[in-house]
Short mmCIF file of C-alpha atoms in Angstrom, two decimals:
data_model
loop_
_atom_site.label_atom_id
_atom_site.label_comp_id
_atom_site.label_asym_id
_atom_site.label_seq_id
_atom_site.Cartn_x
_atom_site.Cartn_y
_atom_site.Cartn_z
CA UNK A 10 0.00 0.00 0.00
CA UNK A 11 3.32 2.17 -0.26
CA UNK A 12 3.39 3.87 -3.74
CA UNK A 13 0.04 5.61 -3.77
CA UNK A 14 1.15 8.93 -2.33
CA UNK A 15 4.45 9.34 -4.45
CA UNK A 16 4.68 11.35 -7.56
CA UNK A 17 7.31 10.89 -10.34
CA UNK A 18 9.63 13.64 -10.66
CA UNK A 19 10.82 12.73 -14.60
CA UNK A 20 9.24 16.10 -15.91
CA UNK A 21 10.58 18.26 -13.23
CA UNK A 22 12.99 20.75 -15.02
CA UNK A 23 13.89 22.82 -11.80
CA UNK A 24 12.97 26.80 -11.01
CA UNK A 25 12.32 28.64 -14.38
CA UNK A 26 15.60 30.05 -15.44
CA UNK A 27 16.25 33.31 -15.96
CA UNK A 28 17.88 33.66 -19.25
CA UNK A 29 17.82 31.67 -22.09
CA UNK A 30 20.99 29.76 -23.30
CA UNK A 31 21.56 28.58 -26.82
CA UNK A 32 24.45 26.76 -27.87
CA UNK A 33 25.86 28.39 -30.98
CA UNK A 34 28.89 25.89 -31.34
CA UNK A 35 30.96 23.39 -30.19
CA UNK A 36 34.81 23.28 -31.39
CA UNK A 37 37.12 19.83 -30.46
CA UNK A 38 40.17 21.03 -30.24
CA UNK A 39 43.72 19.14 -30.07
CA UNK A 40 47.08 19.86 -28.85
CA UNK A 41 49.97 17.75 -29.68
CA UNK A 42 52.10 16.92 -26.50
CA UNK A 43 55.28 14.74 -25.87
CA UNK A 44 52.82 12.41 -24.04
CA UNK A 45 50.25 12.73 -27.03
CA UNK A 46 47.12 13.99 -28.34
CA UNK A 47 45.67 16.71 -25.54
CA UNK A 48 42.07 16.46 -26.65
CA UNK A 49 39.55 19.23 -25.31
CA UNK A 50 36.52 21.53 -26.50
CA UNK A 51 35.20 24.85 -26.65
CA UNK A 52 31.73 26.19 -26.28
CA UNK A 53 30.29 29.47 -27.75
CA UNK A 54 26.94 29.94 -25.71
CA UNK A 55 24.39 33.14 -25.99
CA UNK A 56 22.62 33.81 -23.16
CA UNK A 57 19.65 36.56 -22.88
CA UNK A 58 16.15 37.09 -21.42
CA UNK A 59 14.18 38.06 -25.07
CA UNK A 60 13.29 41.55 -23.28
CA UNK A 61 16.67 43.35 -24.30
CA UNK A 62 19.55 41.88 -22.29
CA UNK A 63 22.11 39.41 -24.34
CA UNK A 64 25.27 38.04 -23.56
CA UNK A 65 28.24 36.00 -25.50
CA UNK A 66 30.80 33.26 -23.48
CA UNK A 67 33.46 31.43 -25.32
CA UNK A 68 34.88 28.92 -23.24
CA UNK A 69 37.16 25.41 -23.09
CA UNK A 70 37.14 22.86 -21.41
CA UNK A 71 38.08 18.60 -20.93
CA UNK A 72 35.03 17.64 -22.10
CA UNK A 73 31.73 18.96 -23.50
CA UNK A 74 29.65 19.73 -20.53
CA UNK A 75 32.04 21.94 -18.61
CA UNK A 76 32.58 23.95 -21.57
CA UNK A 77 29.06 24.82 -22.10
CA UNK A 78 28.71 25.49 -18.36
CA UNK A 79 31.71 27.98 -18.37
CA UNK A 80 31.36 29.35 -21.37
CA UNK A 81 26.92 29.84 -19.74
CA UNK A 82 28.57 32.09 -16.62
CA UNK A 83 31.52 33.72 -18.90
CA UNK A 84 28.12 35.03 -21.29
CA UNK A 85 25.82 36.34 -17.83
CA UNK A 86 29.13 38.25 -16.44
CA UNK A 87 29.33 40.19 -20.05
CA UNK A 88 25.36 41.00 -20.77
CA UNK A 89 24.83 44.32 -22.52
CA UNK A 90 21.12 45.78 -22.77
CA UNK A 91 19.90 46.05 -26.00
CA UNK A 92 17.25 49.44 -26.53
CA UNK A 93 14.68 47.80 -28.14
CA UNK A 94 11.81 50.06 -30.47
CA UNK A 95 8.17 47.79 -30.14
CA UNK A 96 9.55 44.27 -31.58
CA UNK A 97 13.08 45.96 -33.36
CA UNK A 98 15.93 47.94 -33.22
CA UNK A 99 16.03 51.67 -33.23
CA UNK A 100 17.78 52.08 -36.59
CA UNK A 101 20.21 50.30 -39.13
CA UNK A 102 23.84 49.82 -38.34
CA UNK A 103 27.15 48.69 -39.89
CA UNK A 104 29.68 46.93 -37.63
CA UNK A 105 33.06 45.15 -38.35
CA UNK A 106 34.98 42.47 -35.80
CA UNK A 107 37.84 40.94 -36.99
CA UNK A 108 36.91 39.63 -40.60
CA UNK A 109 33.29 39.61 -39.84
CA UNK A 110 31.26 43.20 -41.01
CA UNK A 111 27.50 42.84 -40.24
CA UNK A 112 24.65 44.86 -41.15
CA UNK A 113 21.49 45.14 -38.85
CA UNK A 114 18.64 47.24 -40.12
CA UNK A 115 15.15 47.59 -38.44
CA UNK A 116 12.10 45.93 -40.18
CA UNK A 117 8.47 46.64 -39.83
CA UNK A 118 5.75 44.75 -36.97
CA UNK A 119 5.29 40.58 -38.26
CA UNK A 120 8.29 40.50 -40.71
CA UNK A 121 10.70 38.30 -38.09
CA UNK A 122 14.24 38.00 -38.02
CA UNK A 123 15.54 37.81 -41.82
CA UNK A 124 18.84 36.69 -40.38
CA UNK A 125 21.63 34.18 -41.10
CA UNK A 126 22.27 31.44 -38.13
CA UNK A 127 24.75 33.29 -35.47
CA UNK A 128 23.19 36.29 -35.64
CA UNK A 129 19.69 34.59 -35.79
CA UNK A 130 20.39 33.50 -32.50
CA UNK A 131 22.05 36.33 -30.93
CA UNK A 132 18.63 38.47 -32.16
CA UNK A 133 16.24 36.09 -30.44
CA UNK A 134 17.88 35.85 -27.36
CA UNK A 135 18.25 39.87 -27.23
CA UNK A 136 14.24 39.58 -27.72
CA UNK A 137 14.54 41.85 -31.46
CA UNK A 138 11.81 40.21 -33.19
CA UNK A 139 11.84 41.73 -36.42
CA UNK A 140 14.88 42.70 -37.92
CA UNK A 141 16.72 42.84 -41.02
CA UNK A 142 20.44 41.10 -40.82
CA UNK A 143 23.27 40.31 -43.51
CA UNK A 144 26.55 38.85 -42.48
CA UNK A 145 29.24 40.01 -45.00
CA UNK A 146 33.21 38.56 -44.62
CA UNK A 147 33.66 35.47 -43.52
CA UNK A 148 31.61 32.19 -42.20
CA UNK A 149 33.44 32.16 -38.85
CA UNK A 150 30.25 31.91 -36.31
CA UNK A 151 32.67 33.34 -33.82
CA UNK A 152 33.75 36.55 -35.08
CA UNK A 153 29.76 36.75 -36.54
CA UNK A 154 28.40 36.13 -33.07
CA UNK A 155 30.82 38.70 -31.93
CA UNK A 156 30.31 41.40 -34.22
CA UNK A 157 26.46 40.98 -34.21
CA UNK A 158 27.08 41.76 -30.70
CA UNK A 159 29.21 44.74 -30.96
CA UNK A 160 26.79 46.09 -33.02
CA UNK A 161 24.26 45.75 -31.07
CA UNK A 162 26.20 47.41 -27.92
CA UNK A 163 26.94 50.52 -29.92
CA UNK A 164 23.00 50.61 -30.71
CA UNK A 165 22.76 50.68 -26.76
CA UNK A 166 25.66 53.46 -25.89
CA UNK A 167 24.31 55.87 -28.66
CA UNK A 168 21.09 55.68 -26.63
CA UNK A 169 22.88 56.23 -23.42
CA UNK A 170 24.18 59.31 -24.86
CA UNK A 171 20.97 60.49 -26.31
CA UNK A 172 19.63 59.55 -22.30
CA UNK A 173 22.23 62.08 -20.82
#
């Protein structure tokens, strides 16, 4: 007559978390040693909470799992607030990291995020919703994460000067 009171637990996920984390990529990575191949990874991981704050982490790791749970609390110590306008940005902007040069333009109400992958991703979690994006340079998702994110942190200190 034991079991009647217990409840399975299988669908418990925990406390709702506060930011979203997407895995972008996952790099295996190998060092040649005098005692061999050094084998570990890296993680890129965006973080945000879709209402305007975003973060990037890239970090490595032995194995796959602590990776992606550094490189989660390197991207929530670096968040930048993006000024959002209804569902999009304020207004278009060029941006260059390293090889990568993005352009972000804003798009009108129900058009979504016309966006390749990494910056597809960095968008959502930011919480743009429609948006216009073209990734121009090279196919590193690094340096596009990272410029899509630069981009979008001088869209936030222009409007910290226009604040003051």
């Amino acid at each position: 007559m034991g079991n009647f009171n217990r409840r399975s637990n299988t669908n418990y996920e925990g406390p709702p978390k506060e930011f979203e984390e997407t895995v972008v990529q996952i790099n295996r990575i190998s060092k040649k040693t005098k005692g061999g191949n050094q084998i570990r990874f890296s993680a890129l991981v965006v973080v945000g909470d879709r209402k305007g704050k975003v973060g990037v982490g890239l970090a490595k790791a032995t194995d796959v799992r602590n990776a992606i749970r550094k490189s989660i609390s390197a991207a929530k110590r670096k968040l930048i607030l993006v000024p959002l306008v209804g569902t999009t940005i304020p207004y278009s902007v060029n941006e260059k990291f390293s090889a990568a040069k993005v352009l972000l333009k804003p798009a009108p109400p129900g058009s979504g995020i016309i966006a390749g992958g990494p910056m597809r991703v960095v968008l959502e979690a930011a919480g743009v919703r429609d948006a216009v994006g073209k990734i121009l340079g090279t196919k590193n998702k690094v340096s596009n994460v990272y410029a899509t994110l630069k981009a979008l942190e001088t869209i936030s200190e222009i409007a910290d000067i226009k604040r003051k």
